[in-house]
Amino acid sequence: FPDSPWLWRFADFDRALSTRERCALMAFYRGCLQRHLYFHGSEQRLLSKNAAFAPLAESLAEAFPDARVIACVRAPQAALSSQLSSLRPALTACHGRYDAAVFEHRLGSRFAAYYSHLREVLPRRLPTHAVFLPLAAQRADLAGSVTTAYERLGLALAPAFAARLRARDALARQHRSAHRHTLADTPPAAGSLDTELAHAAAGFDFGATAPVAAGDLRSTA
């Protein structure tokens, strides 16, 4: 739904929504998690894998101060290219014709804001409870990177999970995505968004082969 005002407000959640709206939605989300854990077992640790939560970083830190965050990051140009390529078939099928140039530029601007928001919020709100995990680290040393991330977050790594990580490590090194895309396929995004995306990438080392604690980024914020 590329023209939905509500969805675009949600994409700027922490800044665009009022305190009342944010609190109400966080209360609803907490209730969802409570029911989920009640069913599966309250002794469990819930993993929520959702890239769309980037604009909710401040609200989530307020609502769940004991949460741990692993922010998986990659170069924003590649991430945006992948996102646009993945969305086009669904947009065409569900929505029909739409102004691709306007949508892609708007989404690109939001992508840039996601990086900047995480870069500003996590070191300030969750310096010891958040790490940035570059894609390069996941590919080069999956087991070592996740183990290090757990250590920095003060989490225990279960032996069974550690064994599964070691088993997946070689596969991660060999993995090559079959998804082919390039930002050059979207001239409006490729041209006018370069500055925004470059600014969003400032302070991130996307080639790092180990996770970085959010608190370690404060000196360059």
CSV table of C-alpha atoms in Angstrom, one decimal:
chain,number,residue,atom,x,y,z
A,1,PHE,CA,0.0,0.0,0.0
A,2,PRO,CA,2.5,2.7,-1.2
A,3,ASP,CA,0.1,5.6,-0.7
A,4,SER,CA,-1.1,4.7,2.9
A,5,PRO,CA,-0.5,7.7,5.2
A,6,TRP,CA,-0.7,5.5,8.3
A,7,LEU,CA,2.0,3.1,7.1
A,8,TRP,CA,4.4,6.0,6.2
A,9,ARG,CA,3.8,7.4,9.7
A,10,PHE,CA,4.6,4.0,11.2
A,11,ALA,CA,7.8,4.1,9.2
A,12,ASP,CA,8.8,7.2,11.3
A,13,PHE,CA,7.2,5.7,14.4
A,14,ASP,CA,9.3,7.3,17.2
A,15,ARG,CA,9.1,10.8,15.6
A,16,ALA,CA,5.8,10.9,13.8
A,17,LEU,CA,3.5,9.3,16.4
A,18,SER,CA,2.3,11.1,19.5
A,19,THR,CA,3.3,9.8,23.0
A,20,ARG,CA,-0.2,8.6,23.5
A,21,GLU,CA,-0.2,6.6,20.2
A,22,ARG,CA,3.3,5.1,20.9
A,23,CYS,CA,2.3,4.1,24.4
A,24,ALA,CA,-0.9,2.5,23.3
A,25,LEU,CA,0.8,0.5,20.5
A,26,MET,CA,3.6,-0.6,22.8
A,27,ALA,CA,1.0,-1.8,25.4
A,28,PHE,CA,-0.8,-3.8,22.7
A,29,TYR,CA,2.5,-5.3,21.6
A,30,ARG,CA,3.5,-6.2,25.1
A,31,GLY,CA,0.2,-7.9,25.5
A,32,CYS,CA,0.8,-9.9,22.4
A,33,LEU,CA,4.2,-11.1,23.7
A,34,GLN,CA,2.7,-12.0,27.1
A,35,ARG,CA,0.1,-14.2,25.5
A,36,HIS,CA,2.7,-15.8,23.2
A,37,LEU,CA,5.0,-16.6,26.1
A,38,TYR,CA,2.1,-17.8,28.3
A,39,PHE,CA,1.4,-20.4,25.6
A,40,HIS,CA,5.0,-21.4,24.8
A,41,GLY,CA,6.4,-21.1,28.4
A,42,SER,CA,7.3,-18.1,30.4
A,43,GLU,CA,10.9,-19.4,31.0
A,44,GLN,CA,11.6,-18.9,27.3
A,45,ARG,CA,13.5,-16.0,25.8
A,46,LEU,CA,11.5,-14.6,22.8
A,47,LEU,CA,13.4,-13.7,19.6
A,48,SER,CA,11.6,-11.1,17.5
A,49,LYS,CA,13.3,-10.8,14.1
A,50,ASN,CA,11.8,-7.8,12.4
A,51,ALA,CA,13.7,-5.2,10.3
A,52,ALA,CA,10.7,-3.0,10.4
A,53,PHE,CA,11.4,-2.3,14.0
A,54,ALA,CA,14.2,0.1,13.3
A,55,PRO,CA,12.0,3.2,13.5
A,56,LEU,CA,10.6,1.9,16.8
A,57,ALA,CA,14.1,1.7,18.5
A,58,GLU,CA,13.4,4.5,21.1
A,59,SER,CA,9.9,3.2,21.9
A,60,LEU,CA,11.1,-0.4,22.3
A,61,ALA,CA,13.9,0.6,24.5
A,62,GLU,CA,11.4,2.5,26.8
A,63,ALA,CA,8.9,-0.4,26.8
A,64,PHE,CA,11.5,-3.2,27.2
A,65,PRO,CA,14.5,-1.8,29.0
A,66,ASP,CA,15.9,-5.3,29.7
A,67,ALA,CA,15.7,-6.4,26.1
A,68,ARG,CA,18.8,-7.2,24.1
A,69,VAL,CA,19.2,-6.0,20.5
A,70,ILE,CA,21.3,-7.4,17.7
A,71,ALA,CA,21.1,-5.0,14.8
A,72,CYS,CA,22.1,-6.8,11.7
A,73,VAL,CA,23.4,-4.2,9.2
A,74,ARG,CA,24.7,-4.1,5.7
A,75,ALA,CA,25.7,-1.3,3.3
A,76,PRO,CA,22.4,0.8,2.9
A,77,GLN,CA,22.7,0.9,-0.9
A,78,ALA,CA,22.7,-2.9,-1.1
A,79,ALA,CA,20.0,-3.2,1.5
A,80,LEU,CA,17.7,-0.7,-0.3
A,81,SER,CA,18.3,-2.4,-3.6
A,82,SER,CA,17.4,-5.8,-2.2
A,83,GLN,CA,14.2,-4.3,-0.5
A,84,LEU,CA,13.0,-2.6,-3.7
A,85,SER,CA,13.6,-5.7,-5.8
A,86,SER,CA,11.7,-7.9,-3.3
A,87,LEU,CA,8.8,-5.5,-3.1
A,88,ARG,CA,8.1,-4.8,-6.8
A,89,PRO,CA,6.2,-8.1,-7.5
A,90,ALA,CA,4.0,-7.8,-4.4
A,91,LEU,CA,3.3,-4.1,-5.1
A,92,THR,CA,2.3,-4.9,-8.7
A,93,ALA,CA,0.2,-7.8,-7.7
A,94,CYS,CA,-1.7,-6.3,-4.8
A,95,HIS,CA,-1.8,-2.6,-5.7
A,96,GLY,CA,-1.5,-2.4,-9.5
A,97,ARG,CA,0.0,0.6,-11.1
A,98,TYR,CA,1.8,3.0,-8.8
A,99,ASP,CA,4.3,5.8,-9.1
A,100,ALA,CA,7.5,3.8,-8.8
A,101,ALA,CA,9.9,6.8,-8.8
A,102,VAL,CA,8.0,8.5,-6.0
A,103,PHE,CA,7.7,5.4,-3.9
A,104,GLU,CA,11.3,4.3,-4.3
A,105,HIS,CA,12.7,7.7,-3.4
A,106,ARG,CA,10.4,7.9,-0.4
A,107,LEU,CA,11.4,4.4,0.8
A,108,GLY,CA,15.0,5.2,0.2
A,109,SER,CA,14.8,8.2,2.4
A,110,ARG,CA,13.2,6.1,5.1
A,111,PHE,CA,15.9,3.6,4.8
A,112,ALA,CA,18.5,6.2,5.3
A,113,ALA,CA,16.6,7.4,8.4
A,114,TYR,CA,16.5,3.9,9.8
A,115,TYR,CA,20.3,3.7,9.9
A,116,SER,CA,20.7,7.2,11.4
A,117,HIS,CA,18.0,6.4,14.0
A,118,LEU,CA,19.6,3.1,15.1
A,119,ARG,CA,23.0,4.9,15.2
A,120,GLU,CA,21.6,7.6,17.5
A,121,VAL,CA,19.3,5.6,19.7
A,122,LEU,CA,21.1,2.3,20.5
A,123,PRO,CA,24.3,3.8,21.8
A,124,ARG,CA,22.4,6.3,24.0
A,125,ARG,CA,19.6,4.0,25.3
A,126,LEU,CA,21.1,0.5,25.2
A,127,PRO,CA,24.9,0.9,25.2
A,128,THR,CA,25.5,-2.5,26.9
A,129,HIS,CA,22.3,-4.2,25.7
A,130,ALA,CA,22.7,-3.7,21.9
A,131,VAL,CA,25.3,-4.7,19.3
A,132,PHE,CA,25.7,-4.0,15.6
A,133,LEU,CA,26.4,-7.2,13.6
A,134,PRO,CA,27.6,-6.5,10.0
A,135,LEU,CA,26.7,-8.9,7.3
A,136,ALA,CA,30.4,-9.4,6.6
A,137,ALA,CA,30.8,-10.8,10.1
A,138,GLN,CA,27.9,-13.2,9.7
A,139,ARG,CA,29.4,-14.6,6.5
A,140,ALA,CA,33.0,-14.7,7.6
A,141,ASP,CA,32.5,-16.2,11.1
A,142,LEU,CA,28.9,-16.9,11.9
A,143,ALA,CA,29.6,-19.0,15.0
A,144,GLY,CA,32.3,-16.7,16.4
A,145,SER,CA,30.2,-13.5,15.7
A,146,VAL,CA,27.1,-14.8,17.4
A,147,THR,CA,29.1,-16.1,20.3
A,148,THR,CA,30.8,-12.7,20.7
A,149,ALA,CA,27.5,-10.9,20.4
A,150,TYR,CA,26.0,-13.1,23.2
A,151,GLU,CA,29.0,-12.5,25.4
A,152,ARG,CA,28.8,-8.7,25.0
A,153,LEU,CA,25.1,-8.8,25.7
A,154,GLY,CA,25.5,-10.9,28.8
A,155,LEU,CA,23.6,-13.8,27.4
A,156,ALA,CA,24.3,-17.5,28.0
A,157,LEU,CA,24.9,-19.6,24.9
A,158,ALA,CA,23.2,-23.0,25.3
A,159,PRO,CA,25.5,-25.9,24.3
A,160,ALA,CA,22.9,-27.2,21.8
A,161,PHE,CA,22.7,-23.8,20.1
A,162,ALA,CA,26.5,-23.5,20.0
A,163,ALA,CA,26.7,-26.8,18.3
A,164,ARG,CA,24.1,-25.8,15.7
A,165,LEU,CA,26.1,-22.5,15.1
A,166,ARG,CA,29.3,-24.5,14.4
A,167,ALA,CA,27.4,-26.8,12.0
A,168,ARG,CA,26.0,-23.8,10.1
A,169,ASP,CA,29.3,-21.9,10.0
A,170,ALA,CA,30.7,-23.5,6.9
A,171,LEU,CA,27.4,-23.1,5.1
A,172,ALA,CA,27.4,-19.4,5.9
A,173,ARG,CA,30.8,-18.9,4.4
A,174,GLN,CA,29.7,-20.6,1.2
A,175,HIS,CA,26.3,-19.0,0.9
A,176,ARG,CA,25.7,-16.9,-2.2
A,177,SER,CA,22.2,-15.4,-2.5
A,178,ALA,CA,20.4,-16.2,-5.8
A,179,HIS,CA,18.7,-12.8,-5.5
A,180,ARG,CA,20.2,-10.5,-8.1
A,181,HIS,CA,19.6,-6.8,-7.9
A,182,THR,CA,21.3,-3.4,-8.2
A,183,LEU,CA,20.4,0.1,-7.2
A,184,ALA,CA,21.2,1.2,-10.7
A,185,ASP,CA,18.0,-0.5,-11.7
A,186,THR,CA,16.1,2.4,-10.0
A,187,PRO,CA,17.6,5.6,-11.5
A,188,PRO,CA,15.6,8.0,-9.2
A,189,ALA,CA,16.9,6.2,-6.1
A,190,ALA,CA,20.4,5.7,-7.5
A,191,GLY,CA,20.8,9.4,-8.3
A,192,SER,CA,19.2,11.6,-5.6
A,193,LEU,CA,19.6,9.3,-2.6
A,194,ASP,CA,23.3,8.8,-2.7
A,195,THR,CA,24.0,11.7,-0.3
A,196,GLU,CA,21.3,10.5,2.2
A,197,LEU,CA,22.5,6.9,2.1
A,198,ALA,CA,26.1,7.9,2.5
A,199,HIS,CA,25.3,10.1,5.5
A,200,ALA,CA,23.3,7.2,7.0
A,201,ALA,CA,26.3,4.9,6.6
A,202,ALA,CA,28.6,7.2,8.5
A,203,GLY,CA,30.0,5.6,11.6
A,204,PHE,CA,29.3,2.0,10.5
A,205,ASP,CA,32.0,-0.4,9.4
A,206,PHE,CA,30.1,-2.7,7.1
A,207,GLY,CA,33.2,-4.8,6.4
A,208,ALA,CA,33.9,-5.5,10.1
A,209,THR,CA,34.2,-9.2,10.8
A,210,ALA,CA,33.0,-9.0,14.4
A,211,PRO,CA,30.0,-7.5,16.2
A,212,VAL,CA,30.4,-4.0,17.7
A,213,ALA,CA,28.8,-3.0,21.0
A,214,ALA,CA,26.5,0.0,20.7
A,215,GLY,CA,28.3,1.7,23.5
A,216,ASP,CA,31.5,1.7,21.5
A,217,LEU,CA,30.0,3.9,18.9
A,218,ARG,CA,29.2,6.8,21.2
A,219,SER,CA,32.5,8.6,20.7
A,220,THR,CA,31.8,9.0,17.0
A,221,ALA,CA,28.1,9.8,17.3
